[in-house]
Short mmCIF file of C-alpha atoms in Angstrom, two decimals:
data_model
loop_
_atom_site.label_atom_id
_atom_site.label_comp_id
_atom_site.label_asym_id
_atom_site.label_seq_id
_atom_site.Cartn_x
_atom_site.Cartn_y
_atom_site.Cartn_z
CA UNK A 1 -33.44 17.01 8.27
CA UNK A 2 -32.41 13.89 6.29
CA UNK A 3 -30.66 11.38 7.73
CA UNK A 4 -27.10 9.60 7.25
CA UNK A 5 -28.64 6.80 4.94
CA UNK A 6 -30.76 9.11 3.27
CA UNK A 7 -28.42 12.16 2.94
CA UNK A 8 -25.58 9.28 1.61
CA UNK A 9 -28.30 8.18 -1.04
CA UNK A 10 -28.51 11.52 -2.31
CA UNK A 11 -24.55 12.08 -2.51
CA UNK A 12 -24.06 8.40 -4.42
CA UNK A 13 -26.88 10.54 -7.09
CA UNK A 14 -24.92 13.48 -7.27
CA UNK A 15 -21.07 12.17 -7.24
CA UNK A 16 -19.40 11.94 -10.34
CA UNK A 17 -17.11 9.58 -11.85
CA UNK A 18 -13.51 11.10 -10.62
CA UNK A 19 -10.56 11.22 -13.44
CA UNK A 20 -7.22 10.33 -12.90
CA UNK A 21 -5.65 13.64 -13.02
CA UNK A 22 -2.72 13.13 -11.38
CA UNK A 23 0.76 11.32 -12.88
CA UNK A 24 3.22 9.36 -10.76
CA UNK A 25 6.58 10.77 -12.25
CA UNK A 26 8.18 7.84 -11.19
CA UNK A 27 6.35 4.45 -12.53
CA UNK A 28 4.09 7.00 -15.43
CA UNK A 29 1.03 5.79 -14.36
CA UNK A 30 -2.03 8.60 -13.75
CA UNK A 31 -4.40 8.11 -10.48
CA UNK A 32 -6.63 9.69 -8.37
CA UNK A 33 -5.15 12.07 -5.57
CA UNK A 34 -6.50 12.88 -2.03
CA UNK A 35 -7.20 16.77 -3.78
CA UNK A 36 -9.34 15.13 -6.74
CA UNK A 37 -11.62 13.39 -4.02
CA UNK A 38 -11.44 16.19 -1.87
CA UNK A 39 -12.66 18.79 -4.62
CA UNK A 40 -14.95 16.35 -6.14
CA UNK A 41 -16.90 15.24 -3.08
CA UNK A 42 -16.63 18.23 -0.60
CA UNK A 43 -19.28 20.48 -2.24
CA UNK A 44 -21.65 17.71 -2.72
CA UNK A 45 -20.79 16.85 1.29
CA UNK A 46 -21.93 20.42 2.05
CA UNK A 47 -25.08 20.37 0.04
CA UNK A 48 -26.49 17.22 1.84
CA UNK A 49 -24.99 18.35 5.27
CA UNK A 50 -23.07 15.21 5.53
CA UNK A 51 -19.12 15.21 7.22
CA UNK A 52 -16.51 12.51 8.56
CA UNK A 53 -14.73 12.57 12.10
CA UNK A 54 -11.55 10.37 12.13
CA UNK A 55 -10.44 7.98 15.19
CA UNK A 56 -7.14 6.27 15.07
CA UNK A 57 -7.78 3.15 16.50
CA UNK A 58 -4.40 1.21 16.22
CA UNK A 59 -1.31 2.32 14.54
CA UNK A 60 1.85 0.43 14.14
CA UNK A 61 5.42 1.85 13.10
CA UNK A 62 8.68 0.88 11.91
CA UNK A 63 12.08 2.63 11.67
CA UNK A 64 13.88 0.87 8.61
CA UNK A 65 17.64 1.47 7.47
CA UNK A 66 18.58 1.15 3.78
CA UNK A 67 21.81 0.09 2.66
CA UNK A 68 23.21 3.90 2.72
CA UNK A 69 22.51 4.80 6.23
CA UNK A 70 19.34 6.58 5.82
CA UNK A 71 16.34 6.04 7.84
CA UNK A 72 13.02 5.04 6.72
CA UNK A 73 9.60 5.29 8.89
CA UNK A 74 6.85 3.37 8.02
CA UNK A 75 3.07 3.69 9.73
CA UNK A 76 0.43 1.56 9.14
CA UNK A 77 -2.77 3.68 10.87
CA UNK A 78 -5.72 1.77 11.29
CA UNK A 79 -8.86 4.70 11.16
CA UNK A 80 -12.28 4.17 12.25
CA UNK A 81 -14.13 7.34 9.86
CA UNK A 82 -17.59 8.46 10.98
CA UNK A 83 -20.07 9.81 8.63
CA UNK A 84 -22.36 12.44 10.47
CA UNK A 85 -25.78 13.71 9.62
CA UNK A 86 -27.24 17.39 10.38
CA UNK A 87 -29.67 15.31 12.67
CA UNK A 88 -26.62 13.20 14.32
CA UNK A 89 -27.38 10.20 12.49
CA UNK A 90 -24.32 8.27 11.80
CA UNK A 91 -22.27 5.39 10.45
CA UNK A 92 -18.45 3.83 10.67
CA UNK A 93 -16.05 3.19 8.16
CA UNK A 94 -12.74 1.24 9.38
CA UNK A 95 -10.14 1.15 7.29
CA UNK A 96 -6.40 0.88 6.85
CA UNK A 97 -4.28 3.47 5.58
CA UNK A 98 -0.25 2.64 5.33
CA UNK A 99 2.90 5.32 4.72
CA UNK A 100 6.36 5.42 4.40
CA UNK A 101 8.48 8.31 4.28
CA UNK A 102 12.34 9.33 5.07
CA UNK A 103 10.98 12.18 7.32
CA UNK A 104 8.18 13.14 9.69
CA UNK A 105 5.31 12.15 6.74
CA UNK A 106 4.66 9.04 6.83
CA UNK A 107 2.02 9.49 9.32
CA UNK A 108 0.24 12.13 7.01
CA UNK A 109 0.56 9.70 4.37
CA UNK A 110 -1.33 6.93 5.85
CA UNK A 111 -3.96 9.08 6.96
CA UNK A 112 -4.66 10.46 3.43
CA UNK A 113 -5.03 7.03 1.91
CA UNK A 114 -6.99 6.04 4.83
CA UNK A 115 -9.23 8.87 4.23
CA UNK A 116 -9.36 8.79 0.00
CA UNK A 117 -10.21 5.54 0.34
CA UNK A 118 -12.78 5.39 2.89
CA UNK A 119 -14.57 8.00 0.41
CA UNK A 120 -13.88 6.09 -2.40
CA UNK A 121 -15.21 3.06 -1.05
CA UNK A 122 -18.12 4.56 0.84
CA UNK A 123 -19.44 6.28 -2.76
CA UNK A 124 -18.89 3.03 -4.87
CA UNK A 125 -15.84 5.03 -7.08
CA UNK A 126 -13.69 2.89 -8.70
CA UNK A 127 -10.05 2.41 -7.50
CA UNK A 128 -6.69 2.89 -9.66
CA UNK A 129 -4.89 -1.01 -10.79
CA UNK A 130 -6.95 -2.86 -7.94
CA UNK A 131 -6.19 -6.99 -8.75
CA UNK A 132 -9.74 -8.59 -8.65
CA UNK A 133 -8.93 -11.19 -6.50
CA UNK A 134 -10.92 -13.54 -8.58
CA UNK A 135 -8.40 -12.90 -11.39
CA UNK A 136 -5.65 -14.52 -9.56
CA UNK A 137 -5.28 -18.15 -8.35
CA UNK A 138 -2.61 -19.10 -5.69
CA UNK A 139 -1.14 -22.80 -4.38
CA UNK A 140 0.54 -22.41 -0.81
CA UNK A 141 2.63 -24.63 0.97
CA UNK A 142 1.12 -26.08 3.88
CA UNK A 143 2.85 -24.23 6.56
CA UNK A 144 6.31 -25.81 8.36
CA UNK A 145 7.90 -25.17 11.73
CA UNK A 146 11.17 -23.29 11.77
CA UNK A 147 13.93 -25.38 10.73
CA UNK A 148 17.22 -26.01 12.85
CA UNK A 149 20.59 -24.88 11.09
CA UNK A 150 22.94 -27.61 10.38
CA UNK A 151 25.27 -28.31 13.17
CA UNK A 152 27.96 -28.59 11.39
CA UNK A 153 27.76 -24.88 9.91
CA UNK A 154 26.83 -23.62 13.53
CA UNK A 155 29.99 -25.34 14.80
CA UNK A 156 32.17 -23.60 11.97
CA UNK A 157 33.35 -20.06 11.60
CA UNK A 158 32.82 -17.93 8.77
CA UNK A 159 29.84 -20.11 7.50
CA UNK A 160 26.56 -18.00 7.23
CA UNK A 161 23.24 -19.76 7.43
CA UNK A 162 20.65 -18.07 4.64
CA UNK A 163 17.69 -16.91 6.23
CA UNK A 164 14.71 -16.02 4.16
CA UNK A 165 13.07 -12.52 4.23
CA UNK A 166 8.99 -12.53 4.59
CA UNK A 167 7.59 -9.95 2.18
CA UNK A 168 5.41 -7.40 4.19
CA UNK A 169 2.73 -7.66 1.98
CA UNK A 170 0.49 -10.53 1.73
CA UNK A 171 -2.06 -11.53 -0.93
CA UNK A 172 -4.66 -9.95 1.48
CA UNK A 173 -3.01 -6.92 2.00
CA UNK A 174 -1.20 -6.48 -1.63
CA UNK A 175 -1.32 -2.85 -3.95
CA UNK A 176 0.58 -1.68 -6.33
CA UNK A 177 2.25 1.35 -4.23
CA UNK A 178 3.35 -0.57 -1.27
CA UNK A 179 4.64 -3.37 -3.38
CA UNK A 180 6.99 -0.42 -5.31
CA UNK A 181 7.33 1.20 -2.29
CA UNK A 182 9.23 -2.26 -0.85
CA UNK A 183 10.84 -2.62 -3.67
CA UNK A 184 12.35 0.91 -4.22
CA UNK A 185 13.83 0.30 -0.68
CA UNK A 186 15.47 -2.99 -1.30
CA UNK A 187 16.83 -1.05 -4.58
CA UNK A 188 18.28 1.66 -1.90
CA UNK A 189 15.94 3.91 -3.57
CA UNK A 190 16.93 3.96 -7.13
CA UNK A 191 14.03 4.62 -8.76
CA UNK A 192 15.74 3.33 -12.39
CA UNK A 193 17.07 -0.02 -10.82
CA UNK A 194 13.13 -0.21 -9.60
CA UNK A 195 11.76 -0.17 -12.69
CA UNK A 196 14.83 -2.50 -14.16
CA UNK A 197 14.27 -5.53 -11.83
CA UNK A 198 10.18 -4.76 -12.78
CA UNK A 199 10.82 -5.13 -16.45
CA UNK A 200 13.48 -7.86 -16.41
CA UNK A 201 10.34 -10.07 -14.63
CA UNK A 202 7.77 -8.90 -17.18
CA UNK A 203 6.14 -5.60 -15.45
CA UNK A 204 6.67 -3.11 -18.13
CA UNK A 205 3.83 -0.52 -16.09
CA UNK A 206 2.12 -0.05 -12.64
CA UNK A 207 -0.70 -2.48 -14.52
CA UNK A 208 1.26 -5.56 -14.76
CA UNK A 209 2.75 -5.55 -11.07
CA UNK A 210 0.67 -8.55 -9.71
CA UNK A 211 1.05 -10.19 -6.40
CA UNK A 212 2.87 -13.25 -8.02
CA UNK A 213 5.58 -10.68 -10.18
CA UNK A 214 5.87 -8.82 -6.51
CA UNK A 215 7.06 -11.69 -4.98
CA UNK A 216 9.47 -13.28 -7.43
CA UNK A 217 11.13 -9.61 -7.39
CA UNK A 218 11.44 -9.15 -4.04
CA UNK A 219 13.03 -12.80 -3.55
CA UNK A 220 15.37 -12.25 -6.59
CA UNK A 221 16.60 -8.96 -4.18
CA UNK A 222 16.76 -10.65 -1.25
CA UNK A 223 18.59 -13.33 -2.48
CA UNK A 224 21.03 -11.28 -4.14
CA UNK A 225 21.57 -9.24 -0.77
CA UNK A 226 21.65 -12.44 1.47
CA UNK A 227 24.12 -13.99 -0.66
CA UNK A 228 26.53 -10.50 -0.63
CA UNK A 229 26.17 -9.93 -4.38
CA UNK A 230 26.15 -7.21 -6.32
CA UNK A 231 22.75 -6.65 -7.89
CA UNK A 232 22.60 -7.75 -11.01
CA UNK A 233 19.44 -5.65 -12.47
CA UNK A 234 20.37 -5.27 -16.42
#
């Protein structure tokens, strides 16, 4: 019986490249789906005797409202995959898998990222509109304490103090679906206005939605919100 390292060896020989077969109706760009993998990888799993237990090992969630009332879960799973050998023989994969979803999905979700990409990774196939992070270059301020609000707009009534919104992704943790998926929800889920406030700061497909375009359109929303404006996407 071969072992893990020796039965993976023999999968990275016999794995294909996988197409993008799938479409995202929403941003038009094609990628790889959980069923690609799945169908591409599972028969050459079965050949070499070779399968994957999952562990959740953290998980975080979030219940979000949009601007029209209706809820929004979001899970970030953290999944600790083990490949088994016919002889026991094993190895672990940790990864992070995130989802978001108006019902009882979002869980799912994150799990089937988790899991596509823990194959992906573990075979060496190429991932759909990953940044190099060599491509990109980033100054950061050095990091201040909180600030105290003027005490003259604390002592008056009717004066609002702006408070900046974080993003929830960071450079380290950027991708093109999460970064939609944020800013879909700060459009209250008009997919058109999405793809509006993308264009109008130069992202014209999935491909040119960098970190640095992320950002500036999720402060142009915030801004607009904080400041009790009507979006102005056009």
């Amino acid at each position: 019986m071969a072992n893990i390292y020796e039965a993976m060896s023999a999968i990275l020989v016999d794995v294909d490249a996988i197409g993008k077969n799938q479409k995202n109706q929403q941003q038009g760009f094609r990628f790889r789906g959980i069923d690609d993998v799945y169908n591409t990888v599972h028969p050459i799993f079965a050949r070499h005797g070779v399968f994957t237990v999952p562990t959740v090992i953290a998980e975080r969630s979030e219940e979000r409202t949009t601007n029209r009332g209706s809820n929004l879960i979001y899970r970030i799973l953290t999944i600790k995959y083990t490949f088994y050998a016919t002889d026991g023989s094993c190895f672990e994969s940790v990864v992070i898998g995130e989802g978001m979803d108006s019902g009882d999905k979002a869980a799912n979700k994150a799990m089937a990222v988790a899991h596509k990409y823990a194959l992906l990774q573990a075979l060496c196939i190429p991932t759909i509109d990953m940044v190099d992070p060599d491509s990109e270059s980033h100054q950061v301020r050095k990091k201040q304490g909180p600030q105290e609000p003027n005490s003259s707009d604390k002592a008056r009534p009717g004066v609002t103090t702006k408070v900046e919104s974080v993003p929830i992704l960071s450079v380290g943790n950027f991708n093109v679906r999460l970064a939609w998926n944020e800013i879909l929800e700060l459009c209250d889920g008009h997919t058109e206005n999405t793809k509006k406030v993308f264009e109008r700061f130069g992202a014209t497909s999935s491909r040119d939605i960098t970190y640095s375009v992320y950002k500036k359109v999720h402060d142009f929303l915030v801004d607009q919100k904080s400041s009790m404006k009507n979006i102005d996407i056009a």
